[in-house]
Short mmCIF file of C-alpha atoms in Angstrom, two decimals:
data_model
loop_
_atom_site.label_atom_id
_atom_site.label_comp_id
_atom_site.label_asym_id
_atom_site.label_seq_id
_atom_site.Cartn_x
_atom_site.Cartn_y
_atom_site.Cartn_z
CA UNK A 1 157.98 132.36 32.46
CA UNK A 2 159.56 134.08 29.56
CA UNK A 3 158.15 137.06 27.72
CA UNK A 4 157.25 136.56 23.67
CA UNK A 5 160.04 137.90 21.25
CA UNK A 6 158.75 139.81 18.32
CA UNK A 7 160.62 139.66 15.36
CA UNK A 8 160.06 140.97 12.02
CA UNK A 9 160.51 138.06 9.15
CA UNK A 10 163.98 138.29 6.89
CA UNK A 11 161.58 137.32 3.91
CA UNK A 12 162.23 139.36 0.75
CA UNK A 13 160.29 142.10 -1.00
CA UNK A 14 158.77 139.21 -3.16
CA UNK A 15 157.64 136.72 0.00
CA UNK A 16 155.93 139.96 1.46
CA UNK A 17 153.66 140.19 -1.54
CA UNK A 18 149.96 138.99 -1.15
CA UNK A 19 149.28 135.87 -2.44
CA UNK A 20 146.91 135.58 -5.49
CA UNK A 21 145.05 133.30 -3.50
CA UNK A 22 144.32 133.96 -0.02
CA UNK A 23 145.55 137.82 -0.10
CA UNK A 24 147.87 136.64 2.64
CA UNK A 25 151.82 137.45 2.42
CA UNK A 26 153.45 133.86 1.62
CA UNK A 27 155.82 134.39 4.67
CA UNK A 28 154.79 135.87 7.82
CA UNK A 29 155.66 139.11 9.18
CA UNK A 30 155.97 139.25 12.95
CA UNK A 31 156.87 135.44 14.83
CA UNK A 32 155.94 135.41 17.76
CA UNK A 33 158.23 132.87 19.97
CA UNK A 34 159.81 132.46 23.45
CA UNK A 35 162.72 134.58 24.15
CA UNK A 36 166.14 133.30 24.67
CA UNK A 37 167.07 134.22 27.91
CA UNK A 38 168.30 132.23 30.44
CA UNK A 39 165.74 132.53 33.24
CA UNK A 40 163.04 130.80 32.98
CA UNK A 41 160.92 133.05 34.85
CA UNK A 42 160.00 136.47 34.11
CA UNK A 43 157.62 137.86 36.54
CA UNK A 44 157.09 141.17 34.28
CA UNK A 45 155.09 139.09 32.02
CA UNK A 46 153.36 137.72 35.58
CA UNK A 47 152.67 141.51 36.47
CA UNK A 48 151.39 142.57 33.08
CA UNK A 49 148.73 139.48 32.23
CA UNK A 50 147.66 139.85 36.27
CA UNK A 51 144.35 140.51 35.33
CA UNK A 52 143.91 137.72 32.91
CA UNK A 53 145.48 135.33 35.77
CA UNK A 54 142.42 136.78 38.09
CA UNK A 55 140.10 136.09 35.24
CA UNK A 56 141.39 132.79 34.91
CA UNK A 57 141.05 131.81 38.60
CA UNK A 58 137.63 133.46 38.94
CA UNK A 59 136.23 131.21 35.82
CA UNK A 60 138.30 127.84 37.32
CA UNK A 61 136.07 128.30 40.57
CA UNK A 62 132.73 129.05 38.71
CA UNK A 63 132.78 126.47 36.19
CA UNK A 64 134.15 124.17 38.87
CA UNK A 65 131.14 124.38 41.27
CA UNK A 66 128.25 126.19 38.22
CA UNK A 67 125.03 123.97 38.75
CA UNK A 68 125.86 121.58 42.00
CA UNK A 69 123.41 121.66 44.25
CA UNK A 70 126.08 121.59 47.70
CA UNK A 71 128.76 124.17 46.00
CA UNK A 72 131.67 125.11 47.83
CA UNK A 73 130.51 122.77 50.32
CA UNK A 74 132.03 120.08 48.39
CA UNK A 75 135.53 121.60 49.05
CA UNK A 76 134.83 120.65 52.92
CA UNK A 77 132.66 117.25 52.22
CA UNK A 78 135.56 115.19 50.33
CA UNK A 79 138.06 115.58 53.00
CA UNK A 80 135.85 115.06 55.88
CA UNK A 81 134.55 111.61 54.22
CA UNK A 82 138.27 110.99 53.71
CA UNK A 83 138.65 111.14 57.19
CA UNK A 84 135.66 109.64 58.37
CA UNK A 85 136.65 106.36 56.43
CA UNK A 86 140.29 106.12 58.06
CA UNK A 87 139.51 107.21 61.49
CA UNK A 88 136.74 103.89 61.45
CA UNK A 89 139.41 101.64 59.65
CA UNK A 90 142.73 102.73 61.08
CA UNK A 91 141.89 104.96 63.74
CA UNK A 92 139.12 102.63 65.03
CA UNK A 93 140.22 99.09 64.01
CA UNK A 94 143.66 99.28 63.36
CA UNK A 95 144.33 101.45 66.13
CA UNK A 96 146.86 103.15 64.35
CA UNK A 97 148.79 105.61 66.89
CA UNK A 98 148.61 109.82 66.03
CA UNK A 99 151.29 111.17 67.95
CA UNK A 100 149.38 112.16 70.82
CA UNK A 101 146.63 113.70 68.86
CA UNK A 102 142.98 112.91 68.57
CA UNK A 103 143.02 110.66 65.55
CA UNK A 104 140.37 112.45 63.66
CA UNK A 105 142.10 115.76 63.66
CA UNK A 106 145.45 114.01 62.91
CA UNK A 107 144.00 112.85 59.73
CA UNK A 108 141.77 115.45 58.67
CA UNK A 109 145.24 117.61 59.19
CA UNK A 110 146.71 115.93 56.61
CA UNK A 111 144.15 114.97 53.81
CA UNK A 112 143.33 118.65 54.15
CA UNK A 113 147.00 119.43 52.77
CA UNK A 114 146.91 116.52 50.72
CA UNK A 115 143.91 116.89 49.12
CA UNK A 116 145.32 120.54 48.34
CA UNK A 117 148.90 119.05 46.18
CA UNK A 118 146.47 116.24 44.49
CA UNK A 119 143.89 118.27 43.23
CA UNK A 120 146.50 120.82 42.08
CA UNK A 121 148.76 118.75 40.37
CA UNK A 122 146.04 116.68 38.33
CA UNK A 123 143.94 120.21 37.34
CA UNK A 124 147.44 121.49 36.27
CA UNK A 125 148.32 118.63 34.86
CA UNK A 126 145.27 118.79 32.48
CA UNK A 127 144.94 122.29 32.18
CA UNK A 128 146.73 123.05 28.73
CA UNK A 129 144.27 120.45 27.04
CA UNK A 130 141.28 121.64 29.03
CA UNK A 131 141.78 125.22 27.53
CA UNK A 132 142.75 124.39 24.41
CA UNK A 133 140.57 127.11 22.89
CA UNK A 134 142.27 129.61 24.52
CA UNK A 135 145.81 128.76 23.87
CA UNK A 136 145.27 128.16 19.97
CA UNK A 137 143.51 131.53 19.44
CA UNK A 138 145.08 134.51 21.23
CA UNK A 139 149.09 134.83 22.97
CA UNK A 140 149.37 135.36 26.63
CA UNK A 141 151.93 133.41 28.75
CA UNK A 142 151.27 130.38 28.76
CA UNK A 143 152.00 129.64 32.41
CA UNK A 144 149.06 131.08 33.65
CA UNK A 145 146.47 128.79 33.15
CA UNK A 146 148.53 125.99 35.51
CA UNK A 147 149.16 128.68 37.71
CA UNK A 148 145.17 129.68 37.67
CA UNK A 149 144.53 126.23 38.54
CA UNK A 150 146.86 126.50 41.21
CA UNK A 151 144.85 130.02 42.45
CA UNK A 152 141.49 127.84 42.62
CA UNK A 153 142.69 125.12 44.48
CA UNK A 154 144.18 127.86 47.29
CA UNK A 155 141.31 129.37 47.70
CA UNK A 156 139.31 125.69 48.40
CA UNK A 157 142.37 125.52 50.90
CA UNK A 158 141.18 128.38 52.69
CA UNK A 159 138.06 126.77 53.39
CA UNK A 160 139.06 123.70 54.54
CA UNK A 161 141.35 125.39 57.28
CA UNK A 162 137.80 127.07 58.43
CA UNK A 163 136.98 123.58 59.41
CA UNK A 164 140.24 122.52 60.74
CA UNK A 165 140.29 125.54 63.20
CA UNK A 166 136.47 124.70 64.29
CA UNK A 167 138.01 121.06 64.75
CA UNK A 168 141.62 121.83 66.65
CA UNK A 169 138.85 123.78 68.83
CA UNK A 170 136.37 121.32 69.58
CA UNK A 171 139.54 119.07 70.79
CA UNK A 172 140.96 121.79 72.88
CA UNK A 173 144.10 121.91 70.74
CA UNK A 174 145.30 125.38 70.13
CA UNK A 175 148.20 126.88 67.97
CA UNK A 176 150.72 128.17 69.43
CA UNK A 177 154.35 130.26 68.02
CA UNK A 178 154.90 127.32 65.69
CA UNK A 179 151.86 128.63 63.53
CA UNK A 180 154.35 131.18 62.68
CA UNK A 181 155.86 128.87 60.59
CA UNK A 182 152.12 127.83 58.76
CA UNK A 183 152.88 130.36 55.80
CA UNK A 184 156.13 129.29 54.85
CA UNK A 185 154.97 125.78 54.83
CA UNK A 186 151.56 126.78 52.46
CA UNK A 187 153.88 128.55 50.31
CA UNK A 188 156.51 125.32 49.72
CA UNK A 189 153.67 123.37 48.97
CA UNK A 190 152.47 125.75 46.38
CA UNK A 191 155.88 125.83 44.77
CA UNK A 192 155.74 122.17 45.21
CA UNK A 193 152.77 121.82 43.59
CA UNK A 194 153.13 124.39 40.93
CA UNK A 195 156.57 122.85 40.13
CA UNK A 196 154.89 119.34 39.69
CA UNK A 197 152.00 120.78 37.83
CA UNK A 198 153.65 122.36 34.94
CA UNK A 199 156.33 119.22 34.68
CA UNK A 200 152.92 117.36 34.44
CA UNK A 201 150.81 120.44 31.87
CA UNK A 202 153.95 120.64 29.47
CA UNK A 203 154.23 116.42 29.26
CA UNK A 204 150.67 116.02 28.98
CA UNK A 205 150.27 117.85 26.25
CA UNK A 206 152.38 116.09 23.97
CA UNK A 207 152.23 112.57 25.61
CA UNK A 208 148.12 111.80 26.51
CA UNK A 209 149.57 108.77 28.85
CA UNK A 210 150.29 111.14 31.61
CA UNK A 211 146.53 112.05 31.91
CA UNK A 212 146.18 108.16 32.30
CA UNK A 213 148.78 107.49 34.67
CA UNK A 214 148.98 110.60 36.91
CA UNK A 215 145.95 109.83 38.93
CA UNK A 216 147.25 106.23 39.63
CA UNK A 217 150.48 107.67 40.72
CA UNK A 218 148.46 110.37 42.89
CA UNK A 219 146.92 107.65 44.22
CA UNK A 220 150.08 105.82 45.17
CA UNK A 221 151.84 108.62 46.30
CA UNK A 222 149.77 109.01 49.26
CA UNK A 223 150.10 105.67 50.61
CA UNK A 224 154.11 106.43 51.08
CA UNK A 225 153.70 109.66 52.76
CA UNK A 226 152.58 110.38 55.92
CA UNK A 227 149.70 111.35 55.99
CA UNK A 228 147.14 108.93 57.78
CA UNK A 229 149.77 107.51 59.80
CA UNK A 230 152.47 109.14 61.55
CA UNK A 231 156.23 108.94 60.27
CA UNK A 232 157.02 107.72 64.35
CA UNK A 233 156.13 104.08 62.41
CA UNK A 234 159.27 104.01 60.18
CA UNK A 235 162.22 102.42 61.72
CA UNK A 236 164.32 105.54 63.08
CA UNK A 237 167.38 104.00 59.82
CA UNK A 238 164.87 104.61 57.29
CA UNK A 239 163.56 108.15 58.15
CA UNK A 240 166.26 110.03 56.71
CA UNK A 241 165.54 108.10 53.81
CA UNK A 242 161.69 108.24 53.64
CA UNK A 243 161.92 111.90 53.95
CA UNK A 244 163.73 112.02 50.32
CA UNK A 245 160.00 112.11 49.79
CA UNK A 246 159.02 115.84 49.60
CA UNK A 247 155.53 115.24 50.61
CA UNK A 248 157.50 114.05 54.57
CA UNK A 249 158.53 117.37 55.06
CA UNK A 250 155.51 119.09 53.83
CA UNK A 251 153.03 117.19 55.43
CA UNK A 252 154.72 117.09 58.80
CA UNK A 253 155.86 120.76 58.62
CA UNK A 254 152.23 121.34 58.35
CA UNK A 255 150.69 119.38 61.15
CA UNK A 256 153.96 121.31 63.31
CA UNK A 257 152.80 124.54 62.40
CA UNK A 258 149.46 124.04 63.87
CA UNK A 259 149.40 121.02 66.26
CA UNK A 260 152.31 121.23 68.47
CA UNK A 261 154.30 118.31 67.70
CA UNK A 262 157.62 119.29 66.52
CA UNK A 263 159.32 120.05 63.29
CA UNK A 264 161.57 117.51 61.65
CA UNK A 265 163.96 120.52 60.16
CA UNK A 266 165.63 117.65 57.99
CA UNK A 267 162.90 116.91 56.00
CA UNK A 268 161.00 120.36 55.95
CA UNK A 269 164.58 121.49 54.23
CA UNK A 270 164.82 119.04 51.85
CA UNK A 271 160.74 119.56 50.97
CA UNK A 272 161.85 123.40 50.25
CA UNK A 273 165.10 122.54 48.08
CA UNK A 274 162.90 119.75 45.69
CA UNK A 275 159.99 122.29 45.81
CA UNK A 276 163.02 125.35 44.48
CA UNK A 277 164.68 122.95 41.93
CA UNK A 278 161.33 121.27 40.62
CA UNK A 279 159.33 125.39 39.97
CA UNK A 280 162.76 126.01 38.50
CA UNK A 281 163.36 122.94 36.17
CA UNK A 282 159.33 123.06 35.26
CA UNK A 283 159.34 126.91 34.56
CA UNK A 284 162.71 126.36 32.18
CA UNK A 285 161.62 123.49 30.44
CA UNK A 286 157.60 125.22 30.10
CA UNK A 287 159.08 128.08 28.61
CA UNK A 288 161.04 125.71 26.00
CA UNK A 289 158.15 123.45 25.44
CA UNK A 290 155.32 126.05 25.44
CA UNK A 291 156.05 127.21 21.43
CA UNK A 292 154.56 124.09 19.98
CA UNK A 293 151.53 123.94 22.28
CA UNK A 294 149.24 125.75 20.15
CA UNK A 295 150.24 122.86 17.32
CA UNK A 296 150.05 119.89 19.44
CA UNK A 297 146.88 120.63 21.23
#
């Protein structure tokens, strides 16, 4: 995120004059416009608008759940029908294996993290457009309001793990040192989905077709990660492959953390490096882009 540059106009005596008209100066005085600095990311500005990122997070949850008759309870109800549906169907029928784990918890495991990077990415991904007021009347970094989307979706996150806990209990499956490892996993798949989100908030803005497309390709994604099935059904050539797929690492560094089964340190690593170099890239390239919102929106 990079801080706005003030700079006083170069316009002559005459341009500073008040038009006739509108009792305006012709030319602007102050522009405000990204600075020019290399990083992308300025967590000064992050510090300084903290309140208005608070704000922000505080009005995405009660918009998000103002005038439903189960509230918050919908954060827990989605995933649990989730897995309801695939535990019958794959768990049930297809007998799909779970790595030693009671099926229903294997899945709920996952949809609860997936659910998590879908939900953030597409609310990012819209964001921008959604507060369109906001952006085209006052200056603050622009950066926030993925980033608030981001803070909404974490705190639904919380909640779910409330039920997971109540579930890894009622199957007598209990954490042990590897939940050590449960915050660095949450936080790569907040930089994860943070990086993905502004890529996503920045495009969509100027191209409408990724509001279109992006929950197809949600959709998609989650049939080629593991997630309701366990990465044990790739063929053992293909797995260094498959988990080129940020989501391998992710999902099975978070089922590690808290059910025991092992981490796969190839692809947990390669989920933290795309999840560095995606924030990084996104951040850059939202900083670049985030001038001509106010116009485009």
């Amino acid at each position: 995120m990079e801080s706005a540059t003030f700079s006083k106009s170069a316009a002559s005596p005459q341009s500073k004059q008040p038009s006739t008209e509108t009792g305006l100066p012709n030319e602007p005085l102050v522009v405000i416009k990204p600075g020019k600095s290399w990083v992308a990311l300025n967590l000064r500005d992050v510090w300084v608008y903290r309140e208005l990122l608070y704000f922000l997070i505080w009005r995405e949850l009660k918009i998000r759940y103002k005038q439903t008759v189960l509230g918050v309870l919908w954060v827990i109800l989605q995933p649990v029908l989730i897995t309801l549906i695939f535990t019958v169907f794959l768990g049930g029928l297809a007998r799909v294996p779970s790595d030693r784990v009671p099926y229903p918890l294997f899945a709920y495991s996952g949809i609860v993290a997936w659910t998590f990077i879908s939900n953030s990415i597409l609310n990012c991904g819209s964001s921008l457009v959604g507060n369109a007021n906001l952006i085209t009347k006052i200056y603050f970094p622009r950066m926030l309001v993925p980033a608030a989307s981001i803070g909404g979706r974490l705190v639904d996150f919380g909640i779910a793990l409330i039920l997971l806990g109540m579930l890894m209990a009622y199957y007598r499956v209990f954490p042990t040192r590897a939940i050590l490892m449960l915050p660095v996993v949450i936080v790569i798949m907040t930089l994860f989905s943070l990086g993905v989100g502004l890529w996503m908030a920045a495009l969509n803005v100027k191209y409408r077709d990724i509001g279109i497309i992006l929950p197809v390709v949600i959709q998609l994604w989650m049939f080629v990660s593991p997630i309701v099935y366990p990465i044990s059904l790739i063929p053992p050539k293909w797995r260094s492959l498959y988990a080129l797929n940020p989501l391998v690492g992710i999902i099975q560094g978070f089922r590690a953390s808290l059910l025991n089964l092992g981490f796969d340190w190839w692809a947990l690593g390669i989920a933290a490096v795309c999840s560095t170099i995606l924030l990084v890239s996104a951040a850059f390239a939202f900083s670049r882009m985030q001038r001509g919102f106010a116009d485009l929106i």
